[in-house]
Amino acid sequence: MKLEAETEKTGLVGHPVAHSKSPVMMNEAFSQEGLPWIYLAFDVDSEELGQAVAGLKSLGFRGWNVTLPHKVAVMEHLDEIEESAQEIGAVNTVIQQDGRLIGTNTDGAGYLESLVRETGFDVKGRRVVILGAGGAARAVSYTLARAGAEQIRIVNRTEKKAQDLAEHLRRWTRADGISPGEASIAIREADLLVQTTSVGMHPHLEGCPVDPASLHGDLLVSDLIYRPRQTRLLREAKARGAQVHSGLGMLLYQGALAFERWTGRRAPVKRMGEVLKQSLEESG
Ligand code: NAP
């Protein structure tokens, strides 16, 4: 890529960001499309977030992604928050348009896009159990509720957070927060199980957030973790005849949707997926 005075700038703001696969995926997307754009990663402390946002704005960045721990805190520094981000309560993508900073959230839409494309699952009228009630759970549950899920049950270690999220979701669907002890019964009655906690993530590969005996052949099990690609939960689910879906696609499509918002062009998803997989394999 030739870096010139006219090169358009985008990036990622988080802390830490050294492990992020977004730069390799997004720069490949720009290059594949022949766009003179660049994507850089910025490690920003919480105390300096406001200054960093002001700096990116005045330096003319076209947009940037926001990752942990700034997805909520960044909102107060923006001019407009789109509905998806307002309802999820977090921003993962900023677009600079006519000098205004617009915050949106592509995590939930990226998840759904990946789910539909990779498994063909139609969420309308289906019963969903979500493990976890953090940021990823908020994004996914909101999107599934809006897409027509018939029922969403939230299971979380801290039960109060599950109940609060369920109450929020009741605007769109039947929802309740349940204790981990009630998870097995709920899973037996569900069509889709979405795992949004960090249990089972590298390097704690043997972690499994539910009793494997509750998994069954009529279930689609989706794990947001992408390192490893096949978590223990997905292996246990597959062994019991369930269909499985890994978190890699969510990472890919949330990036593809951000690319499309910034450039106004279709993202080269196939190529982005290839470099993402390659980069993760190289990381071990
Ligand atoms: P978060 O806001 O910190 O939420 C973490 C959630 O996991 C909370 O519900 C927490 O429960 C639960 N949890 C953590 N450790 C646990 C344990 N040992 N046992 C039971 N529950 C536990 O984090 P997040 O942003 O939602 O991310 C969660 C996961 O999703 C991470 O693994 C992340 O890599 C993955 N993710 C993937 C993508 C993707 O693109 N594929 C995108 C976003 C996130 P408490 O409320 O009780 O603390």
mmCIF file of N, CA and C and ligand atoms in Angstrom, residues 67-68 71 107 111 131-138 155-159 161-162 180 195-199 201 209 223-227 246-252 254, ligand 1:
data_model
loop_
_atom_site.group_PDB
_atom_site.id
_atom_site.type_symbol
_atom_site.label_atom_id
_atom_site.label_comp_id
_atom_site.label_asym_id
_atom_site.label_seq_id
_atom_site.Cartn_x
_atom_site.Cartn_y
_atom_site.Cartn_z
ATOM 1 N N THR A 67 -12.998 -0.727 21.213
ATOM 2 C CA THR A 67 -13.076 -2.018 21.905
ATOM 3 C C THR A 67 -12.887 -1.818 23.396
ATOM 4 N N LEU A 68 -12.853 -2.945 24.149
ATOM 5 C CA LEU A 68 -12.750 -2.877 25.610
ATOM 6 C C LEU A 68 -11.558 -2.026 26.031
ATOM 7 N N LYS A 71 -16.083 0.927 25.222
ATOM 8 C CA LYS A 71 -17.319 0.900 24.414
ATOM 9 C C LYS A 71 -18.459 1.725 25.010
ATOM 10 N N ASP A 107 -21.807 -5.017 16.508
ATOM 11 C CA ASP A 107 -21.555 -6.337 17.120
ATOM 12 C C ASP A 107 -22.759 -7.280 16.954
ATOM 13 N N TYR A 111 -23.060 -10.447 14.483
ATOM 14 C CA TYR A 111 -23.352 -11.794 14.998
ATOM 15 C C TYR A 111 -24.464 -12.445 14.167
ATOM 16 N N LEU A 131 -26.014 -17.342 27.568
ATOM 17 C CA LEU A 131 -25.150 -17.460 28.750
ATOM 18 C C LEU A 131 -24.319 -16.196 28.850
ATOM 19 N N GLY A 132 -24.466 -15.459 29.956
ATOM 20 C CA GLY A 132 -23.729 -14.211 30.143
ATOM 21 C C GLY A 132 -24.645 -13.017 30.001
ATOM 22 N N ALA A 133 -24.253 -11.908 30.639
ATOM 23 C CA ALA A 133 -25.079 -10.691 30.580
ATOM 24 C C ALA A 133 -24.191 -9.457 30.456
ATOM 25 N N GLY A 134 -23.001 -9.626 29.866
ATOM 26 C CA GLY A 134 -22.092 -8.490 29.666
ATOM 27 C C GLY A 134 -22.368 -7.791 28.349
ATOM 28 N N GLY A 135 -21.367 -7.071 27.848
ATOM 29 C CA GLY A 135 -21.536 -6.269 26.634
ATOM 30 C C GLY A 135 -21.920 -7.100 25.423
ATOM 31 N N ALA A 136 -21.256 -8.236 25.233
ATOM 32 C CA ALA A 136 -21.551 -9.059 24.060
ATOM 33 C C ALA A 136 -22.973 -9.619 24.155
ATOM 34 N N ALA A 137 -23.383 -10.012 25.357
ATOM 35 C CA ALA A 137 -24.741 -10.540 25.555
ATOM 36 C C ALA A 137 -25.782 -9.461 25.244
ATOM 37 N N ARG A 138 -25.499 -8.234 25.631
ATOM 38 C CA ARG A 138 -26.445 -7.133 25.369
ATOM 39 C C ARG A 138 -26.632 -6.944 23.863
ATOM 40 N N VAL A 155 -28.979 -16.392 31.301
ATOM 41 C CA VAL A 155 -28.372 -17.074 32.450
ATOM 42 C C VAL A 155 -27.064 -16.360 32.757
ATOM 43 N N ASN A 156 -26.893 -15.931 34.009
ATOM 44 C CA ASN A 156 -25.622 -15.278 34.335
ATOM 45 C C ASN A 156 -25.193 -15.587 35.756
ATOM 46 N N ARG A 157 -23.867 -15.651 35.937
ATOM 47 C CA ARG A 157 -23.285 -15.886 37.267
ATOM 48 C C ARG A 157 -23.844 -14.865 38.256
ATOM 49 N N THR A 158 -23.819 -13.575 37.876
ATOM 50 C CA THR A 158 -24.421 -12.525 38.704
ATOM 51 C C THR A 158 -25.868 -12.378 38.225
ATOM 52 N N GLU A 159 -26.786 -12.980 39.000
ATOM 53 C CA GLU A 159 -28.169 -13.113 38.532
ATOM 54 C C GLU A 159 -28.863 -11.775 38.273
ATOM 55 N N LYS A 161 -27.757 -9.100 37.022
ATOM 56 C CA LYS A 161 -27.467 -8.575 35.680
ATOM 57 C C LYS A 161 -28.317 -9.278 34.624
ATOM 58 N N ALA A 162 -28.575 -10.567 34.847
ATOM 59 C CA ALA A 162 -29.429 -11.322 33.914
ATOM 60 C C ALA A 162 -30.853 -10.768 33.967
ATOM 61 N N PRO A 180 -27.908 -19.894 37.180
ATOM 62 C CA PRO A 180 -27.168 -20.985 36.534
ATOM 63 C C PRO A 180 -27.771 -22.357 36.856
ATOM 64 N N GLN A 195 -23.409 -18.638 23.786
ATOM 65 C CA GLN A 195 -22.451 -18.591 24.885
ATOM 66 C C GLN A 195 -21.670 -17.286 24.738
ATOM 67 N N THR A 196 -21.854 -16.351 25.680
ATOM 68 C CA THR A 196 -21.174 -15.048 25.555
ATOM 69 C C THR A 196 -20.228 -14.768 26.716
ATOM 70 N N THR A 197 -19.949 -15.769 27.575
ATOM 71 C CA THR A 197 -18.987 -15.521 28.659
ATOM 72 C C THR A 197 -17.580 -15.851 28.155
ATOM 73 N N SER A 198 -16.589 -15.604 29.000
ATOM 74 C CA SER A 198 -15.220 -15.927 28.572
ATOM 75 C C SER A 198 -14.815 -17.347 28.990
ATOM 76 N N VAL A 199 -15.767 -18.136 29.492
ATOM 77 C CA VAL A 199 -15.454 -19.503 29.929
ATOM 78 C C VAL A 199 -15.140 -20.380 28.700
ATOM 79 N N MET A 201 -12.255 -19.870 26.981
ATOM 80 C CA MET A 201 -11.370 -19.091 26.105
ATOM 81 C C MET A 201 -9.898 -19.435 26.384
ATOM 82 N N PRO A 209 -19.234 -23.849 30.191
ATOM 83 C CA PRO A 209 -20.150 -23.073 31.025
ATOM 84 C C PRO A 209 -21.470 -23.748 31.379
ATOM 85 N N ASP A 223 -20.983 -20.153 20.026
ATOM 86 C CA ASP A 223 -20.045 -19.680 21.046
ATOM 87 C C ASP A 223 -19.321 -18.458 20.493
ATOM 88 N N LEU A 224 -19.391 -17.329 21.208
ATOM 89 C CA LEU A 224 -18.781 -16.092 20.697
ATOM 90 C C LEU A 224 -17.256 -16.127 20.732
ATOM 91 N N ILE A 225 -16.714 -17.077 21.496
ATOM 92 C CA ILE A 225 -15.246 -17.195 21.575
ATOM 93 C C ILE A 225 -14.704 -17.643 20.210
ATOM 94 N N TYR A 226 -13.597 -17.040 19.765
ATOM 95 C CA TYR A 226 -12.992 -17.473 18.505
ATOM 96 C C TYR A 226 -11.568 -17.998 18.707
ATOM 97 N N ARG A 227 -11.091 -17.980 19.949
ATOM 98 C CA ARG A 227 -9.777 -18.565 20.249
ATOM 99 C C ARG A 227 -9.921 -19.428 21.482
ATOM 100 N N SER A 246 -19.142 -20.941 15.477
ATOM 101 C CA SER A 246 -18.059 -20.325 16.264
ATOM 102 C C SER A 246 -18.082 -18.799 16.174
ATOM 103 N N GLY A 247 -17.348 -18.135 17.068
ATOM 104 C CA GLY A 247 -17.355 -16.670 17.165
ATOM 105 C C GLY A 247 -16.554 -15.942 16.095
ATOM 106 N N LEU A 248 -15.832 -16.689 15.272
ATOM 107 C CA LEU A 248 -14.993 -16.027 14.265
ATOM 108 C C LEU A 248 -15.823 -15.179 13.294
ATOM 109 N N GLY A 249 -16.990 -15.711 12.929
ATOM 110 C CA GLY A 249 -17.838 -15.005 11.971
ATOM 111 C C GLY A 249 -18.335 -13.670 12.508
ATOM 112 N N MET A 250 -18.598 -13.616 13.822
ATOM 113 C CA MET A 250 -19.052 -12.345 14.412
ATOM 114 C C MET A 250 -17.948 -11.294 14.295
ATOM 115 N N LEU A 251 -16.710 -11.720 14.584
ATOM 116 C CA LEU A 251 -15.571 -10.801 14.477
ATOM 117 C C LEU A 251 -15.437 -10.294 13.036
ATOM 118 N N LEU A 252 -15.614 -11.205 12.107
ATOM 119 C CA LEU A 252 -15.501 -10.859 10.686
ATOM 120 C C LEU A 252 -16.603 -9.878 10.262
ATOM 121 N N GLN A 254 -18.747 -8.004 12.095
ATOM 122 C CA GLN A 254 -18.833 -6.684 12.734
ATOM 123 C C GLN A 254 -17.843 -5.739 12.054
HETATM 124 P P1 NAP B 1 -18.004 -8.608 29.661
HETATM 125 O O1 NAP B 1 -18.876 -7.450 29.378
HETATM 126 O O2 NAP B 1 -16.859 -8.465 30.595
HETATM 127 O O3 NAP B 1 -18.970 -9.801 30.202
HETATM 128 C C1 NAP B 1 -18.432 -11.021 30.628
HETATM 129 C C2 NAP B 1 -19.566 -11.998 30.938
HETATM 130 O O4 NAP B 1 -18.978 -13.288 31.214
HETATM 131 C C3 NAP B 1 -20.379 -11.628 32.177
HETATM 132 O O5 NAP B 1 -21.701 -12.063 32.005
HETATM 133 C C4 NAP B 1 -19.676 -12.445 33.286
HETATM 134 O O6 NAP B 1 -20.525 -12.746 34.379
HETATM 135 C C5 NAP B 1 -19.354 -13.713 32.526
HETATM 136 N N1 NAP B 1 -18.227 -14.457 33.105
HETATM 137 C C6 NAP B 1 -16.936 -14.088 33.106
HETATM 138 N N2 NAP B 1 -16.186 -15.024 33.729
HETATM 139 C C7 NAP B 1 -17.058 -16.006 34.138
HETATM 140 C C8 NAP B 1 -16.903 -17.236 34.843
HETATM 141 N N3 NAP B 1 -15.716 -17.657 35.243
HETATM 142 N N4 NAP B 1 -18.009 -17.981 35.062
HETATM 143 C C9 NAP B 1 -19.224 -17.570 34.651
HETATM 144 N N5 NAP B 1 -19.430 -16.403 33.997
HETATM 145 C C10 NAP B 1 -18.352 -15.633 33.745
HETATM 146 O O7 NAP B 1 -17.352 -9.188 28.325
HETATM 147 P P2 NAP B 1 -17.999 -9.179 26.850
HETATM 148 O O8 NAP B 1 -17.510 -8.013 26.092
HETATM 149 O O9 NAP B 1 -19.443 -9.452 26.955
HETATM 150 O O10 NAP B 1 -17.252 -10.463 26.180
HETATM 151 C C11 NAP B 1 -17.555 -11.759 26.619
HETATM 152 C C12 NAP B 1 -16.951 -12.812 25.677
HETATM 153 O O11 NAP B 1 -17.438 -12.646 24.362
HETATM 154 C C13 NAP B 1 -15.430 -12.795 25.584
HETATM 155 O O12 NAP B 1 -14.980 -14.120 25.575
HETATM 156 C C14 NAP B 1 -15.160 -12.165 24.248
HETATM 157 O O13 NAP B 1 -13.957 -12.642 23.654
HETATM 158 C C15 NAP B 1 -16.363 -12.631 23.444
HETATM 159 N N6 NAP B 1 -16.676 -11.686 22.345
HETATM 160 C C16 NAP B 1 -16.533 -12.121 21.071
HETATM 161 C C17 NAP B 1 -16.811 -11.270 20.015
HETATM 162 C C18 NAP B 1 -16.641 -11.765 18.603
HETATM 163 O O14 NAP B 1 -16.532 -10.928 17.703
HETATM 164 N N7 NAP B 1 -16.663 -13.050 18.377
HETATM 165 C C19 NAP B 1 -17.241 -9.954 20.268
HETATM 166 C C20 NAP B 1 -17.388 -9.524 21.594
HETATM 167 C C21 NAP B 1 -17.099 -10.417 22.636
HETATM 168 P P3 NAP B 1 -20.691 -11.725 35.628
HETATM 169 O O15 NAP B 1 -21.692 -10.697 35.196
HETATM 170 O O16 NAP B 1 -21.175 -12.591 36.725
HETATM 171 O O17 NAP B 1 -19.321 -11.132 35.895
#
